[in-house]
Amino acid sequence: MSERRQFIGTLIAAGPTRTMTGEAGGYVVTAEAIRRAIDEGLFRGLACFADHAAGGPSVRRLVGVWRDVGWVAGGPGGGAAVGRLVAYETAETRPVLDLLDQWLADGGEEETPDLGISIVFYPRLAADGRTVTALTMVESADVVMFPASEGARIGGWSSVEQRSTEQYSVGQFPVGQDSVRRGEGIIHSHSQTVKQDERRGRLHRDGSKTGRQTQKENSGMTHETDVTEVRRVALVRGGGEATAVTPQAVVGKNDGAGAATGSAGFSAAASPFDDWLGALKTATATAVIRASGLPAVVQERLGAGAYETADDVYAAVERARAELAALREAEVVRLDGLGAAGRSARGYQLRDPLDEARELLGFFFGAAGAPTPPPNLRSFGDLYVALTGDVYFRGVFDGRRVQFSGATTSTLPNLAVDAMNRVITEQFAALEHYRWYERVAAVEPNDGRLHDMKWITLGGIGNLPAVSEGAAYTELDVADAQETAAFVKRGGYVGITREMIKNGDIMQLQAIPRALAAAAVRTRSAAVSALFTANSGVGPTLAQDSKALFHVDHGNLATTALGTDATAWRAARSECFQQVELGSGKPLGVFPRFLLVPAELYDTALSILGYGEGMPTAYTPEAQARGFADPRPIPLVVPDWTDATDWAYVVDPALFPVIQMSYSQSPGGRQHPIPELFAVVSETSGLMFSNDVLPIKVRDEFAVGVNGARGIGKRNAA
């Protein structure tokens, strides 16, 4: 068998850690922790892989095993753990070993990649949460490569003749990778490059032709390394320094001198066996505590205790669980919806960073109930940078600088649309007078297509004919009439300019959704109002008889003024009730529910219909409701009417729909939706590219019309 390649490397050095970017880390590894780990044999037979495992250690990446790991004093932290790597040369690892040889050969060059050793171990932390007081387990010491960072280069290997001046970094890896072993993470240490004899390479082959090589260190410990004979060295601590004890020193010869040597060796080695027994008990207790699933702070407290038997450890774990259960009892949410604190289970909800961003956008666009942002995000420009990373306001998304997890190129536009939708919904509720049309119009469903809507009126059949005994039933003819209305698309866009974002003009931002809401409501109001004012106040021409909606032949048009009493209204009520049903010639039999007036006649309408203040001595018929067939009439102001004397009436659409609407954005009908808002999400096209404008497009697409002249009337007063 050919000679196996061997290397000498520094596994971990005492001192503060560093991040991969060269900044100060959050941990300090004590020299005592490393020395104790060496004494307890945690580095003995330690595996070395090529790179850290992403999904679990793999035999295919096994480079070798660490032997004779010992303590080397020196360096800022006081010393380091140094060992000999005996390589396993396979088809998988041979390229790695060849690479290391070539890297060593290029050690004198200035431009060489930074290689290093990264160990994975489980720390025990002090009360401050950052001082590593012990290494409870060392998993592996792997060959890794990281990019160099200015001032603190990661990587570098040193021989045992060198003094260790390495620094290390704390690796942060995503949950789910093999490198995450416990809640507080695993510390990955990377030795920093040091210079010796003007060489940057620090990995040295240990395999001289003399057959034996001795490395002497400042700690007073001597390692004897044989290429053909592997000798393990046990470290016995005594008198404040480490002493090397070889197997020959422990097992002496039978002669007199040998007996003395063996006796002395056995006496020196007795302490390690006792230490190993104690270490085994401690390791077992630590493993049981770690597997308990208790919080880290509780595990730390239990780990500091002393246990004589395994039952003592299990009993301590159970007591801790019972203690935690008692403390958490008040926080339990029960299935009946009430916890011990009286909180409803529905009050608990999960939140992510984008929920906070959604609330912040709601504040800038004026959504009710949106919380005030923190001081560092009260400028819309600051929030824009936090969501897009566009620190130079170039209109591009920079994912490296975003401050909200999960933010993408579409996050800001979509959240802006969401915030404006909330404001528009609130503003719709405030514009009640402009929403008069919602009271008189029935919203019909559609099939999602934009074909003309057909408003159909079914006629009556009069009285049912008598059927003699044994005679056949006759077919009844049901008359119908229909009108059509086309979908009309209305809309536009409002641009949020780059200057508006940088200047953080909150008032202007909040005015945008309010203006969009008002424009949409007024547009719908005007469309329904035009049914009464078109063609000089007689309405659109009906397809069923080619006559105007309001026509004397329809019995729904007059020139009577509203007046100051209920005379004109009562005549209109009677007129509506007696309108002839289609097909049967029977009276319609429905009283009008709504009195439509311009703003000038609103107070008069209130007085006529009995909506005055105070308690009257006598109630007029209009001041009371008498069931669904004769409801109390409701006066509605039509903001778009400019004639101060005209007025109209219409029946309740729930009883007999006359005015009908249908929205393309609400195929199901039955409700009036808010307009649709859209945002441009591409920073390289459209106005974002050419004009530095984030456009918010509004679209409202609906059809409106009447199905006939029944249940509606108009008074064009002179």
XYZ file of C-alpha atoms in Angstrom:
718
model
C 0.000 0.000 0.000
C 1.401 3.412 -0.953
C 2.282 5.945 1.686
C -0.733 8.020 2.820
C -0.476 11.752 2.542
C -0.479 13.674 5.808
C -0.895 17.343 6.679
C -0.600 19.498 9.780
C -3.317 22.051 10.504
C -4.760 24.355 13.164
C -8.312 23.295 14.031
C -9.411 26.089 16.397
C -7.723 28.904 18.295
C -8.794 30.656 21.464
C -10.117 34.172 21.186
C -12.979 36.176 19.726
C -14.805 34.997 16.645
C -15.274 36.911 13.426
C -18.014 36.859 10.822
C -17.343 35.823 7.233
C -17.192 39.500 6.290
C -14.358 40.141 8.732
C -16.506 41.943 11.310
C -16.488 41.162 15.011
C -18.548 38.106 15.830
C -20.735 37.392 18.810
C -18.697 34.689 20.563
C -15.420 34.330 22.461
C -13.859 30.856 22.623
C -11.850 30.426 25.803
C -8.530 28.634 25.918
C -9.804 26.520 28.787
C -12.687 25.264 26.623
C -10.299 24.102 23.896
C -7.823 22.524 26.356
C -10.628 20.690 28.118
C -11.992 19.401 24.801
C -8.530 18.079 23.963
C -8.237 16.475 27.399
C -11.655 14.837 27.023
C -10.694 13.376 23.649
C -13.325 15.262 21.654
C -10.844 15.692 18.788
C -9.740 12.060 18.776
C -10.598 10.298 15.512
C -12.280 13.470 14.243
C -13.471 13.264 10.631
C -12.457 15.745 7.962
C -14.760 16.353 4.995
C -14.381 18.426 1.859
C -16.665 21.408 2.597
C -19.460 21.462 5.151
C -22.328 19.052 4.652
C -25.445 20.643 3.160
C -27.763 17.692 3.679
C -25.735 15.397 5.924
C -22.168 14.091 6.161
C -21.251 11.908 3.189
C -18.626 9.176 3.096
C -17.783 10.221 -0.440
C -16.516 13.580 0.824
C -14.457 12.081 3.669
C -10.944 13.462 3.179
C -9.265 11.935 6.213
C -9.055 11.707 9.976
C -7.385 14.016 12.489
C -4.738 12.411 14.705
C -2.640 13.600 17.650
C -4.591 16.812 18.207
C -2.851 18.774 20.961
C -2.605 22.209 22.526
C -0.146 24.761 21.178
C 0.373 27.802 23.385
C 0.728 31.270 21.889
C -1.240 33.792 19.905
C -3.553 36.556 21.152
C -6.024 34.087 22.638
C -3.428 31.983 24.391
C -3.171 29.005 22.068
C -4.833 26.680 19.600
C -5.670 23.045 18.879
C -3.265 21.641 16.265
C -3.397 18.190 14.747
C -2.230 15.894 11.975
C -4.588 15.062 9.101
C -4.098 11.533 7.734
C -5.719 11.461 4.314
C -7.974 8.797 2.810
C -7.105 8.713 -0.864
C -10.093 7.646 -2.956
C -11.429 8.541 -6.366
C -13.592 11.180 -4.705
C -10.930 12.755 -2.469
C -7.880 12.480 -4.729
C -8.712 15.742 -6.590
C -8.996 17.534 -3.246
C -5.654 16.219 -2.018
C -3.979 17.063 -5.320
C -5.441 20.543 -5.045
C -3.963 20.957 -1.563
C -0.536 19.876 -2.812
C -0.691 22.368 -5.669
C -1.926 25.060 -3.340
C 1.052 24.459 -1.069
C 3.352 24.581 -4.055
C 1.951 28.030 -4.898
C 2.278 29.215 -1.315
C 4.799 31.863 -2.209
C 2.559 33.490 -4.774
C 0.592 36.589 -3.840
C -2.634 35.556 -5.561
C -3.707 32.206 -4.153
C -7.139 31.157 -2.910
C -7.735 31.195 0.843
C -8.217 27.714 2.210
C -8.896 26.895 5.822
C -10.230 24.484 8.380
C -13.764 24.963 9.674
C -14.827 22.957 12.715
C -18.423 22.221 13.661
C -19.007 21.894 17.383
C -21.687 22.267 20.040
C -20.880 25.085 22.490
C -21.818 25.633 26.089
C -22.253 29.353 26.688
C -21.741 31.399 29.827
C -24.425 33.620 31.343
C -23.496 36.479 29.007
C -24.626 34.406 26.028
C -21.394 34.856 24.054
C -18.511 33.271 25.976
C -17.907 29.643 24.992
C -16.956 27.899 28.220
C -16.963 24.340 26.901
C -17.166 22.262 23.744
C -19.707 19.541 24.478
C -19.182 17.802 21.146
C -17.015 18.294 18.069
C -18.629 16.940 14.918
C -15.984 17.468 12.249
C -13.111 19.680 11.117
C -13.542 20.239 7.397
C -11.489 21.647 4.535
C -13.290 24.740 3.244
C -12.645 27.737 1.012
C -14.060 31.209 1.490
C -13.493 34.436 -0.464
C -10.861 36.708 1.052
C -12.073 39.866 2.817
C -9.912 42.934 3.213
C -8.069 43.044 6.523
C -9.153 39.623 7.808
C -8.644 36.773 5.382
C -10.417 33.576 6.159
C -8.466 30.366 5.656
C -4.851 29.567 6.121
C -3.214 26.562 7.685
C -0.239 26.488 9.997
C 2.310 23.892 11.016
C 2.921 23.141 14.642
C 6.228 25.014 14.517
C 4.245 28.250 13.997
C 2.627 30.334 16.641
C -1.132 30.481 16.143
C -2.529 33.945 15.450
C -5.749 32.780 13.863
C -9.188 34.343 14.113
C -12.454 32.639 13.466
C -15.922 33.373 12.173
C -19.420 32.370 13.187
C -21.341 30.757 10.355
C -25.021 31.601 9.967
C -26.828 28.929 7.946
C -30.550 28.609 7.072
C -32.741 26.354 9.168
C -32.999 22.922 7.670
C -29.379 22.573 6.604
C -27.241 19.996 8.278
C -25.059 22.632 9.883
C -27.886 23.729 12.188
C -27.906 21.378 15.146
C -29.565 23.373 17.941
C -31.500 26.531 18.565
C -28.516 28.799 19.136
C -26.706 27.521 16.022
C -23.305 25.944 15.534
C -20.077 27.870 15.650
C -17.872 27.425 12.597
C -14.281 28.462 13.180
C -11.991 29.432 10.342
C -8.283 30.026 10.915
C -6.992 33.325 9.564
C -4.017 33.563 7.226
C -0.717 34.359 8.950
C 2.716 34.967 7.452
C 5.809 32.957 8.030
C 8.851 33.040 5.795
C 6.796 35.270 3.457
C 4.490 32.375 2.555
C 0.683 32.615 2.482
C 0.106 28.876 2.285
C -0.130 27.282 5.721
C -0.788 23.654 4.944
C 2.333 21.489 5.404
C 2.957 17.934 4.395
C 4.094 15.760 7.291
C 5.958 12.864 5.764
C 9.711 13.206 5.794
C 11.946 10.363 4.572
C 13.577 10.009 7.988
C 10.641 7.906 9.116
C 10.198 9.800 12.419
C 9.617 13.463 13.033
C 9.314 15.249 16.354
C 7.467 18.544 16.790
C 8.245 20.392 19.976
C 5.865 23.029 21.263
C 5.956 25.831 23.819
C 3.465 24.061 26.072
C 6.012 21.475 27.056
C 4.100 18.731 25.280
C 5.938 16.490 22.851
C 4.240 14.729 19.945
C 6.040 11.850 18.339
C 4.780 11.167 14.841
C 5.742 8.083 12.861
C 4.776 7.771 9.216
C 4.510 3.995 9.332
C 3.498 3.596 12.976
C 0.645 5.651 14.384
C 1.162 6.360 18.097
C -1.617 7.952 20.112
C -0.632 10.488 22.749
C -2.735 10.861 25.893
C -2.446 14.199 27.679
C -2.275 14.065 31.458
C -2.725 17.409 33.139
C -0.673 17.891 36.210
C 1.212 20.679 37.840
C -0.289 23.288 35.556
C 1.220 21.898 32.339
C 0.464 19.099 29.931
C 2.540 15.921 29.959
C 2.801 13.500 27.055
C 2.118 9.880 28.003
C 2.709 7.212 25.355
C 1.429 3.621 25.464
C 4.942 2.471 26.337
C 4.898 4.729 29.387
C 1.624 3.249 30.576
C 2.519 -0.425 30.028
C 6.075 -1.013 31.259
C 8.458 -3.944 30.912
C 8.849 -6.735 33.469
C 12.403 -5.982 34.437
C 13.237 -3.835 37.419
C 13.780 -0.684 35.481
C 10.787 -1.449 33.401
C 8.663 -2.050 36.451
C 9.641 1.298 37.806
C 8.905 2.896 34.453
C 5.622 1.110 34.165
C 4.628 2.016 37.696
C 5.444 5.622 37.134
C 3.602 5.569 33.861
C 0.542 3.948 35.429
C 0.486 6.494 38.219
C 0.661 9.312 35.727
C -2.122 7.797 33.638
C -4.495 7.028 36.512
C -5.886 10.543 36.482
C -7.066 10.422 32.862
C -9.138 7.290 33.470
C -10.951 8.985 36.347
C -11.366 12.080 34.208
C -12.743 9.974 31.357
C -15.333 8.396 33.666
C -16.456 11.828 34.841
C -16.448 13.131 31.285
C -18.589 10.184 30.174
C -21.152 10.911 32.886
C -21.205 14.581 31.951
C -21.537 13.826 28.240
C -24.392 11.386 28.882
C -26.251 13.887 31.050
C -25.698 16.598 28.445
C -27.056 14.354 25.690
C -30.190 13.542 27.701
C -30.783 17.217 28.496
C -30.218 18.286 24.885
C -32.667 15.644 23.625
C -35.362 16.807 26.051
C -36.529 19.625 23.773
C -36.528 22.115 26.653
C -35.702 25.784 25.991
C -32.019 26.639 25.771
C -31.993 28.633 29.019
C -33.501 25.665 30.890
C -30.997 23.264 29.322
C -28.189 25.571 30.428
C -29.468 25.510 34.005
C -29.844 21.732 34.039
C -26.417 21.274 32.447
C -24.783 23.094 35.346
C -26.073 20.531 37.835
C -24.342 17.392 39.157
C -26.008 14.007 38.725
C -24.948 10.711 40.270
C -27.211 8.426 38.232
C -29.162 8.508 34.983
C -32.409 8.524 36.982
C -31.334 11.815 38.542
C -30.967 13.349 35.073
C -34.363 12.126 33.863
C -36.011 13.310 37.084
C -34.518 16.791 36.655
C -35.800 16.955 33.073
C -39.327 15.949 34.127
C -39.349 18.552 36.921
C -38.328 21.223 34.418
C -41.117 20.176 32.052
C -43.693 20.335 34.826
C -42.430 23.783 35.804
C -42.732 25.079 32.235
C -46.211 23.585 31.875
C -47.363 25.433 34.984
C -45.891 28.719 33.755
C -47.495 28.397 30.322
C -50.921 27.330 31.528
C -52.179 30.924 31.486
C -51.186 31.316 27.837
C -53.034 28.254 26.496
C -55.763 28.994 23.924
C -58.573 26.499 24.434
C -60.842 25.138 21.724
C -63.846 26.983 23.152
C -62.181 30.244 22.133
C -61.317 31.436 25.644
C -57.970 31.141 27.369
C -57.149 31.543 31.030
C -56.564 35.240 30.420
C -59.948 35.615 28.735
C -58.556 36.239 25.273
C -60.343 34.916 22.221
C -58.535 32.388 20.047
C -59.490 34.518 17.071
C -57.301 37.292 18.510
C -54.109 35.424 17.647
C -52.755 35.769 14.128
C -49.477 35.219 12.367
C -47.634 38.201 10.940
C -44.749 38.535 8.548
C -42.561 41.548 7.661
C -44.801 42.433 4.713
C -47.738 42.869 7.114
C -45.803 45.718 8.711
C -45.050 47.167 5.284
C -48.756 46.953 4.412
C -49.624 48.988 7.510
C -46.950 51.558 6.686
C -48.308 52.015 3.142
C -51.778 52.371 4.636
C -50.553 55.289 6.752
C -49.000 57.133 3.808
C -52.136 56.742 1.665
C -54.481 57.674 4.522
C -56.106 54.346 5.444
C -58.179 54.554 8.617
C -56.660 52.798 11.622
C -53.166 52.509 10.125
C -50.554 52.920 12.911
C -48.014 55.720 12.866
C -44.684 54.453 11.466
C -41.506 54.473 13.570
C -39.396 57.650 13.286
C -36.978 56.116 10.775
C -39.815 55.259 8.351
C -42.010 58.354 8.531
C -40.736 59.550 5.184
C -42.196 57.831 2.136
C -38.744 57.998 0.574
C -37.289 55.933 3.437
C -40.057 53.352 3.086
C -39.496 53.252 -0.673
C -35.802 52.463 -0.135
C -36.614 49.843 2.519
C -38.992 48.019 0.162
C -37.004 48.339 -3.080
C -33.362 48.817 -2.031
C -33.237 51.651 -4.598
C -31.007 53.945 -2.532
C -30.191 56.126 -5.539
C -33.836 56.463 -6.699
C -33.104 55.110 -10.149
C -36.400 53.247 -10.423
C -34.824 49.766 -10.100
C -35.149 46.998 -7.523
C -32.002 46.068 -5.567
C -32.645 42.930 -3.529
C -29.315 43.260 -1.705
C -30.449 46.401 0.100
C -34.101 45.717 0.886
C -34.988 45.786 4.577
C -38.203 43.740 4.431
C -37.937 39.977 4.118
C -39.838 38.661 1.114
C -39.903 41.972 -0.782
C -39.769 41.656 -4.591
C -40.086 43.961 -7.584
C -43.881 43.854 -7.280
C -44.125 44.392 -3.517
C -44.283 48.201 -3.463
C -46.781 48.585 -6.352
C -49.025 45.831 -5.016
C -48.976 47.178 -1.459
C -49.710 50.660 -2.798
C -52.732 49.300 -4.685
C -53.854 47.438 -1.561
C -53.588 50.601 0.560
C -55.485 52.695 -1.996
C -58.206 50.046 -2.242
C -58.699 50.344 1.506
C -58.940 54.122 1.273
C -61.316 53.952 -1.709
C -63.570 51.559 0.203
C -63.615 53.942 3.164
C -64.190 56.926 0.896
C -67.098 55.176 -0.840
C -68.823 54.890 2.518
C -68.321 58.620 3.118
C -69.766 59.683 -0.262
C -73.285 58.596 0.638
C -75.176 61.301 -1.265
C -73.339 60.463 -4.486
C -74.263 56.825 -4.040
C -77.999 57.470 -4.357
C -77.996 55.246 -7.449
C -77.253 52.179 -5.319
C -80.698 52.540 -3.716
C -82.628 52.615 -6.991
C -80.606 50.294 -9.279
C -80.524 46.488 -9.243
C -77.105 44.910 -9.912
C -77.452 41.994 -12.311
C -75.011 39.104 -12.879
C -73.167 38.465 -16.136
C -71.191 35.595 -17.641
C -67.876 37.454 -17.588
C -68.054 38.480 -21.223
C -68.656 41.998 -22.498
C -71.630 41.366 -24.761
C -74.523 43.817 -24.479
C -76.642 43.209 -21.410
C -80.329 42.446 -21.978
C -82.741 43.944 -19.458
C -85.871 41.791 -19.635
C -89.342 42.516 -18.222
C -91.768 39.612 -17.926
C -95.442 40.466 -18.282
C -98.406 39.109 -16.399
C -101.021 36.665 -17.643
C -104.081 38.211 -16.048
C -106.454 35.781 -14.360
C -105.966 32.030 -14.583
C -108.614 30.417 -16.793
C -110.961 27.821 -15.320
C -110.282 24.153 -16.125
C -113.310 21.842 -16.396
C -113.288 18.340 -14.974
C -111.267 16.085 -17.225
C -110.377 18.937 -19.562
C -106.873 19.756 -20.662
C -104.928 22.734 -19.435
C -104.311 25.459 -21.968
C -100.928 27.052 -22.525
C -100.544 30.491 -20.997
C -98.710 33.168 -22.928
C -96.244 35.212 -20.892
C -95.369 38.476 -22.560
C -91.887 39.933 -22.247
C -90.030 43.028 -23.348
C -86.340 43.729 -23.381
C -83.924 46.601 -23.610
C -80.155 46.383 -24.139
C -77.189 48.241 -22.709
C -73.526 48.050 -23.686
C -70.586 47.813 -21.307
C -68.639 51.052 -21.238
C -65.057 51.050 -19.969
C -64.062 54.112 -17.991
C -60.745 54.839 -16.302
C -57.326 56.457 -16.332
C -54.142 56.458 -14.270
C -52.590 58.528 -11.532
C -48.805 58.760 -11.463
C -46.706 58.695 -8.290
C -43.632 60.601 -9.417
C -40.038 60.153 -8.329
C -40.093 63.644 -6.844
C -43.203 62.839 -4.830
C -41.474 59.764 -3.402
C -38.208 61.543 -2.537
C -39.974 64.556 -0.993
C -42.331 62.330 1.010
C -45.380 64.506 0.251
C -47.880 62.686 2.488
C -50.822 65.031 1.816
C -50.484 64.569 -1.923
C -50.212 60.795 -1.554
C -53.328 60.645 0.612
C -55.257 62.800 -1.848
C -54.755 60.290 -4.684
C -57.054 57.451 -3.492
C -59.672 59.909 -2.228
C -59.763 61.574 -5.636
C -60.048 58.194 -7.376
C -62.967 57.188 -5.141
C -64.820 60.447 -5.702
C -64.292 60.252 -9.471
C -65.620 56.684 -9.656
C -68.714 57.396 -7.558
C -69.540 60.569 -9.476
C -69.121 58.777 -12.790
C -71.643 56.122 -11.802
C -73.995 58.748 -10.428
C -73.847 60.706 -13.679
C -74.510 57.574 -15.754
C -77.695 56.738 -13.828
C -78.742 60.392 -13.666
C -78.563 60.610 -17.462
C -81.452 58.134 -17.677
C -83.655 60.921 -16.298
C -82.126 63.936 -18.090
C -81.344 62.585 -21.579
C -83.220 64.040 -24.536
C -84.310 67.217 -22.728
C -85.557 65.370 -19.686
C -87.617 62.584 -21.272
C -84.930 59.896 -21.080
C -83.608 57.394 -23.633
C -85.748 55.951 -26.400
C -87.026 52.458 -25.629
C -86.500 49.708 -28.177
C -89.819 48.002 -27.344
C -92.033 50.838 -28.627
C -89.608 53.470 -30.007
C -90.892 56.025 -27.489
C -89.051 57.972 -24.821
C -88.776 56.478 -21.361
C -90.953 59.243 -19.924
C -93.920 59.677 -22.230
C -97.591 60.507 -21.816
C -98.437 57.237 -23.561
C -96.565 55.416 -20.783
C -98.538 57.302 -18.140
C -95.399 58.415 -16.311
C -94.786 62.011 -17.426
C -96.301 65.287 -16.212
C -95.313 68.906 -15.588
C -96.612 69.249 -12.029
C -94.291 70.990 -9.563
C -93.570 69.285 -6.249
C -95.157 72.141 -4.324
C -95.093 72.603 -0.582
C -97.541 69.895 0.397
C -98.132 66.244 -0.444
C -100.661 66.837 -3.227
C -98.274 66.307 -6.148
C -96.597 63.357 -4.448
C -99.896 61.626 -3.776
C -100.880 62.001 -7.416
C -97.559 60.429 -8.443
C -98.130 57.540 -6.017
C -101.498 56.823 -7.532
C -100.072 57.084 -11.036
C -97.351 54.535 -10.302
C -99.726 52.070 -8.656
C -102.124 52.172 -11.625
C -99.523 51.714 -14.362
C -100.613 48.816 -16.566
C -98.726 45.533 -16.329
C -97.241 44.195 -19.550
C -99.428 41.599 -21.274
C -102.254 41.363 -18.722
C -103.629 44.907 -18.617
C -103.743 44.619 -14.817
C -102.513 47.455 -12.540
C -98.849 47.198 -11.538
C -99.876 47.464 -7.886
C -96.580 48.832 -6.541
C -96.179 52.164 -4.764
C -93.016 54.235 -5.365
C -90.347 53.976 -2.670
C -87.969 56.803 -3.623
C -88.598 60.467 -4.369
C -85.740 61.849 -6.473
C -85.163 65.600 -6.239
C -82.420 68.158 -6.937
C -80.642 69.692 -3.969
C -82.975 72.725 -4.082
C -86.040 70.574 -3.337
C -84.508 68.312 -0.672
C -85.800 70.265 2.334
C -89.247 70.479 0.766
C -89.220 66.728 0.195
C -88.275 66.099 3.819
C -91.166 68.238 4.995
C -93.689 66.688 2.618
C -92.715 63.157 3.599
C -92.817 63.898 7.326
C -89.100 63.928 8.095
C -89.305 67.208 10.039
C -87.857 67.699 13.532
C -89.831 67.382 16.746
C -92.883 65.328 17.653
C -95.840 66.251 15.414
C -99.342 66.395 16.834
C -100.682 64.492 13.837
C -98.892 62.141 11.463
C -99.388 62.448 7.727
C -99.749 59.229 5.708
C -96.291 59.785 4.204
C -94.695 59.800 7.674
C -95.473 56.154 8.362
C -94.732 52.805 6.792
C -97.450 50.238 6.204
C -95.538 47.130 5.186
C -93.484 46.250 2.148
C -96.322 47.010 -0.284
C -96.665 50.594 0.986
C -93.315 51.588 2.515
C -92.529 55.016 3.816
C -91.059 56.977 0.892
C -87.422 58.063 1.061
C -86.209 61.345 -0.468
C -82.930 61.106 -2.413
C -80.887 63.986 -3.800
C -79.530 63.533 -7.337
C -76.319 65.637 -7.328
C -76.088 65.762 -11.119
C -79.483 67.351 -11.701
C -79.233 71.030 -12.629
C -82.943 71.821 -13.099
C -84.157 73.106 -9.744
C -87.818 72.135 -10.259
C -87.785 68.670 -11.851
C -88.418 65.583 -9.722
C -89.068 61.879 -10.234
C -90.089 58.683 -8.499
C -89.065 55.013 -8.733
C -90.153 51.809 -7.028
C -88.027 49.578 -4.795
C -85.725 47.471 -7.055
C -86.153 44.532 -4.679
C -89.871 44.418 -5.619
C -89.808 45.493 -9.235
C -86.416 46.347 -10.764
C -86.531 49.130 -13.329
C -83.002 50.587 -13.414
C -80.446 47.822 -13.874
C -76.639 47.767 -13.814
C -73.954 45.101 -14.347
C -70.199 45.321 -13.621
C -67.529 43.392 -15.490
C -65.409 43.194 -12.300
C -68.330 41.645 -10.388
C -69.893 38.893 -12.534
C -71.959 37.624 -9.616
C -73.967 40.832 -9.373
C -76.075 41.785 -6.323
C -73.606 44.436 -5.112
C -71.860 47.552 -6.358
C -68.075 46.845 -6.336
C -65.328 49.423 -6.012
C -63.311 50.230 -9.145
C -60.331 48.082 -10.079
C -56.806 49.362 -9.449
C -53.703 48.131 -11.271
C -49.995 48.877 -10.814
C -47.034 48.602 -13.177
C -44.433 46.249 -11.673
C -41.674 46.446 -14.319
C -38.989 49.059 -13.718
C -37.664 48.717 -17.267
C -40.789 49.506 -19.263
C -43.590 52.047 -19.484
C -43.668 55.230 -17.439
C -41.343 53.748 -14.807
C -38.625 53.757 -17.448
C -39.466 56.822 -19.537
C -40.929 59.258 -16.993
C -39.818 58.104 -13.506
C -43.487 57.622 -12.655
C -45.163 54.732 -10.822
C -48.592 54.687 -12.519
C -51.675 53.453 -10.669
C -54.422 52.685 -13.182
C -58.117 52.769 -12.264
C -60.787 51.006 -14.339
C -64.544 50.880 -13.891
C -66.509 48.968 -16.513
C -70.276 48.669 -16.297
C -73.521 48.670 -18.264
C -76.579 50.650 -17.127
C -80.111 51.026 -18.477
C -83.828 50.510 -17.874
C -86.029 47.565 -18.766
C -89.147 49.602 -19.462
C -91.362 52.514 -18.411
C -93.207 50.814 -15.537
C -92.381 51.605 -11.918
C -90.756 54.943 -12.778
C -92.026 58.461 -13.486
C -90.821 62.008 -14.109
C -92.130 65.524 -13.504
C -90.581 68.161 -15.759
C -91.970 71.205 -13.972
C -92.063 74.494 -15.845
